[in-house]
Coordinates of C-alpha atoms in Angstrom, one line a residue:
M216 CA 0.2 -3.0 25.4
L217 CA -0.1 0.4 23.8
P218 CA -2.0 3.0 25.8
H219 CA -3.4 4.5 22.6
S220 CA -6.9 3.4 21.6
R221 CA -7.1 5.1 18.2
V222 CA -4.9 4.8 15.2
E223 CA -3.6 8.1 13.9
W224 CA -4.6 8.8 10.3
L225 CA -2.4 11.2 8.3
I226 CA -2.9 12.3 4.6
S227 CA -0.1 14.0 2.8
D228 CA -1.4 16.3 0.0
H229 CA 2.0 16.5 -1.9
P230 CA 4.2 13.8 -3.2
V231 CA 6.6 12.4 -0.6
G232 CA 10.1 11.1 -1.4
Y233 CA 10.7 7.5 -0.8
E234 CA 13.7 7.9 1.5
T235 CA 11.7 10.4 3.6
A236 CA 8.9 7.8 3.9
L237 CA 11.3 5.1 5.0
A238 CA 12.8 7.4 7.6
V239 CA 9.3 8.4 9.0
M240 CA 8.3 4.7 9.2
D241 CA 11.5 3.7 11.0
R242 CA 11.0 6.4 13.6
R243 CA 7.3 5.8 14.2
V244 CA 7.6 2.0 14.3
A245 CA 10.2 2.3 17.0
A246 CA 8.0 4.6 19.0
V247 CA 5.0 2.3 18.6
A248 CA 7.0 -0.7 19.7
E249 CA 8.2 1.2 22.8
G250 CA 4.7 2.4 23.6
R251 CA 5.6 6.1 23.0
A252 CA 3.3 6.8 20.1
A253 CA 0.0 5.7 18.6
E254 CA -0.3 3.4 15.6
L255 CA -0.3 5.3 12.3
V256 CA -1.8 4.9 8.8
W257 CA -0.1 7.4 6.4
L258 CA -1.8 8.0 3.0
L259 CA 0.4 9.6 0.3
E260 CA 1.6 9.5 -3.2
H261 CA 5.2 9.1 -4.4
P262 CA 7.0 10.6 -7.4
P263 CA 7.6 7.9 -10.1
L264 CA 10.0 5.2 -8.8
Y265 CA 10.5 1.5 -8.5
T266 CA 11.1 -0.5 -5.3
A267 CA 12.7 -3.8 -4.8
G268 CA 11.4 -6.2 -2.1
T269 CA 13.5 -8.9 -0.4
S270 CA 12.6 -11.4 -3.1
A271 CA 13.2 -9.2 -6.1
K272 CA 15.0 -10.8 -9.1
R273 CA 17.4 -8.6 -11.1
E274 CA 16.0 -9.8 -14.4
D275 CA 12.6 -8.4 -13.4
L276 CA 13.9 -4.9 -13.6
L277 CA 13.4 -4.3 -17.3
A278 CA 14.3 -0.6 -17.4
P279 CA 16.8 0.1 -14.7
D280 CA 17.5 3.6 -15.8
R281 CA 14.0 4.8 -16.2
F282 CA 13.1 5.8 -12.6
P283 CA 15.0 5.7 -9.3
V284 CA 15.1 2.2 -7.8
Y285 CA 15.0 1.8 -4.1
Q286 CA 15.6 -1.2 -1.8
A287 CA 12.4 -1.3 0.2
G288 CA 13.1 -3.8 2.9
R289 CA 9.6 -5.2 2.7
G290 CA 8.6 -8.6 1.4
G291 CA 7.8 -9.2 -2.2
Q292 CA 9.5 -8.3 -5.5
Y293 CA 9.5 -5.2 -7.7
T294 CA 6.7 -2.6 -7.6
Y295 CA 6.1 0.8 -9.2
H296 CA 4.9 3.8 -7.2
G297 CA 3.9 7.1 -8.7
P298 CA 1.3 9.9 -9.0
G299 CA -2.3 8.6 -9.2
Q300 CA -1.6 5.7 -6.9
R301 CA -2.8 5.9 -3.3
I302 CA -0.2 4.5 -0.9
A303 CA -1.2 3.6 2.6
Y304 CA 1.7 2.9 4.9
V305 CA 0.4 1.0 8.0
M306 CA 2.4 1.1 11.2
L307 CA 0.2 -1.2 13.3
D308 CA 0.9 -3.4 16.4
V309 CA 0.3 -6.8 14.9
K310 CA 1.1 -8.6 18.3
R311 CA -1.6 -6.5 19.9
R312 CA -4.0 -7.5 17.1
G313 CA -3.6 -11.2 17.5
A314 CA 0.0 -11.9 16.5
D315 CA -1.1 -13.7 13.4
V316 CA 0.7 -12.4 10.3
R317 CA -1.4 -14.4 7.9
A318 CA -4.6 -13.0 9.4
F319 CA -3.2 -9.5 9.3
V320 CA -2.4 -9.7 5.6
S321 CA -5.8 -11.2 5.0
A322 CA -7.3 -8.2 6.8
L323 CA -5.3 -5.8 4.6
E324 CA -6.7 -7.6 1.5
G325 CA -10.2 -7.3 2.9
W326 CA -9.7 -3.6 3.5
L327 CA -8.8 -3.1 -0.1
I328 CA -11.7 -5.3 -1.4
E329 CA -14.2 -3.4 0.7
T330 CA -12.8 -0.1 -0.5
L331 CA -13.1 -1.2 -4.2
D332 CA -16.6 -2.4 -3.6
T333 CA -17.6 1.2 -2.7
F334 CA -16.9 2.0 -6.4
G335 CA -18.6 -1.0 -7.9
V336 CA -15.4 -2.9 -8.5
R337 CA -15.1 -6.5 -7.4
G338 CA -11.6 -7.2 -6.1
E339 CA -10.4 -10.7 -5.5
V340 CA -7.4 -12.5 -4.0
R341 CA -5.6 -15.5 -5.3
P342 CA -3.8 -18.2 -3.2
D343 CA -0.8 -18.2 -5.6
R344 CA -0.5 -14.4 -6.1
V345 CA -0.1 -11.5 -3.7
G346 CA -2.4 -8.5 -4.0
V347 CA -5.9 -7.8 -5.2
W348 CA -7.0 -8.7 -8.7
V349 CA -9.9 -7.8 -11.0
A350 CA -11.3 -10.2 -13.6
R351 CA -11.5 -8.8 -17.1
P352 CA -14.0 -11.1 -18.9
E353 CA -14.4 -8.7 -21.7
R354 CA -10.8 -9.5 -22.7
G355 CA -10.9 -13.3 -22.2
R356 CA -12.2 -15.9 -19.8
D357 CA -9.1 -16.1 -17.7
V358 CA -7.8 -12.6 -18.0
E359 CA -7.1 -10.8 -14.7
D360 CA -5.3 -7.6 -13.8
K361 CA -3.8 -6.4 -10.6
I362 CA -5.3 -3.3 -9.1
A363 CA -3.6 -3.2 -5.7
A364 CA -0.3 -4.4 -4.2
I365 CA 0.4 -5.5 -0.6
G366 CA 3.9 -5.6 0.9
I367 CA 4.7 -5.5 4.6
R368 CA 7.5 -6.1 7.0
L369 CA 7.4 -6.6 10.8
R370 CA 9.8 -5.1 13.3
R371 CA 9.2 -6.0 16.9
W372 CA 5.7 -7.0 15.8
V373 CA 5.0 -3.6 14.4
S374 CA 4.2 -3.4 10.6
L375 CA 6.0 -1.3 8.0
H376 CA 5.0 -0.5 4.4
G377 CA 1.5 -1.5 3.4
I378 CA -0.7 -1.2 0.4
A379 CA -0.8 0.5 -3.0
L380 CA -4.1 1.1 -4.8
N381 CA -4.1 2.1 -8.4
V382 CA -6.5 5.0 -8.8
E383 CA -5.3 6.7 -11.9
P384 CA -1.5 6.1 -12.3
E385 CA 0.2 6.1 -15.7
L386 CA -0.1 2.3 -16.3
E387 CA 2.7 2.4 -19.0
H388 CA 5.2 3.0 -16.2
F389 CA 4.6 -0.5 -14.9
T390 CA 6.2 -1.8 -18.1
G391 CA 9.7 -1.1 -16.7
I392 CA 9.4 -4.0 -14.3
V393 CA 7.7 -7.4 -14.0
P394 CA 5.3 -6.3 -11.3
C395 CA 5.6 -8.5 -8.2
G396 CA 7.3 -11.1 -10.5
V397 CA 4.0 -11.9 -12.3
S398 CA 4.3 -11.7 -16.1
A399 CA 1.2 -13.6 -17.0
H400 CA -1.2 -10.9 -15.9
G401 CA -1.5 -7.2 -16.4
V402 CA -2.1 -4.1 -14.2
T403 CA -5.2 -2.0 -14.1
S404 CA -6.6 1.0 -12.2
L405 CA -10.0 2.4 -11.2
A406 CA -9.6 4.9 -14.1
D407 CA -8.8 2.0 -16.5
L408 CA -12.0 0.3 -15.4
G409 CA -14.0 3.4 -16.1
R410 CA -14.3 4.7 -12.5
V411 CA -13.5 8.4 -12.3
V412 CA -12.7 8.8 -8.6
S413 CA -10.9 11.6 -6.8
M414 CA -8.2 10.9 -4.2
P415 CA -10.4 12.5 -1.4
E416 CA -13.2 10.0 -2.4
I417 CA -10.7 7.1 -2.2
D418 CA -9.4 8.4 1.2
M419 CA -12.9 8.5 2.6
A420 CA -13.6 4.9 1.4
L421 CA -10.3 3.7 2.7
Q422 CA -11.0 5.2 6.1
A423 CA -14.5 3.7 6.4
A424 CA -13.3 0.3 5.4
F425 CA -10.3 0.5 7.7
E426 CA -12.4 1.4 10.7
S427 CA -14.8 -1.5 10.1
R428 CA -11.9 -3.9 10.3
F429 CA -9.2 -2.4 12.5
G430 CA -11.0 0.1 14.7
P431 CA -11.4 3.9 15.0
V432 CA -9.0 6.4 13.7
V433 CA -8.2 10.0 14.6
R434 CA -7.2 12.5 11.8
V435 CA -3.9 14.3 12.4
D436 CA -2.4 17.0 10.2
R437 CA 1.2 16.2 10.9
V438 CA 3.4 13.8 12.9
P439 CA 6.6 14.6 14.7
E440 CA 8.5 12.0 12.7
L441 CA 8.2 14.3 9.6
D442 CA 10.3 16.8 11.5
G443 CA 12.9 14.3 12.3
S444 CA 12.0 14.1 16.0

């Protein structure tokens, strides 16, 4: 059982390289699993890049030379990350939180849906597709676009990776992949839906929705893992 009652909440104001993020997650997850550190949620943006999950299919990488491609180690297929997309990496003790992976993923979905509701956007989940979706009735009865992705991995019952919410990314960058292996639906963002929202506003909404589902957080300005310790 972890001795820490509050989740640390870190926001990076400048783009973070993907390899740096992976290294930080590895170190923090080990510390959480050993009871040496608090759980952590890390909000950030990445420079433009593609990541491949453990189920990624080579043919779904349509433009392999466009941006760097990284093996993510999480579940799922190909995703795009870039400026204007809020990433939240969640390093949480899932065993402490009930040891139910399905319920944990459902809580992450609910976290995103509650956050979107703050801005008047109705996010929905689908049993056959991962992530959070938005109906686009103005474009057709069955048209839906993906507004947020979810991909996690567990190590010693502690989660790595997390969620990616499209605030105002360059949506054309998604055309270099088949996002999450789904070609029948598109990708959208809050900006694409006509919601002009700043990252600080997103972060406040994410924090409020997170605390309502997962418990209190404490803001930190830096974590030792960023210094390699």
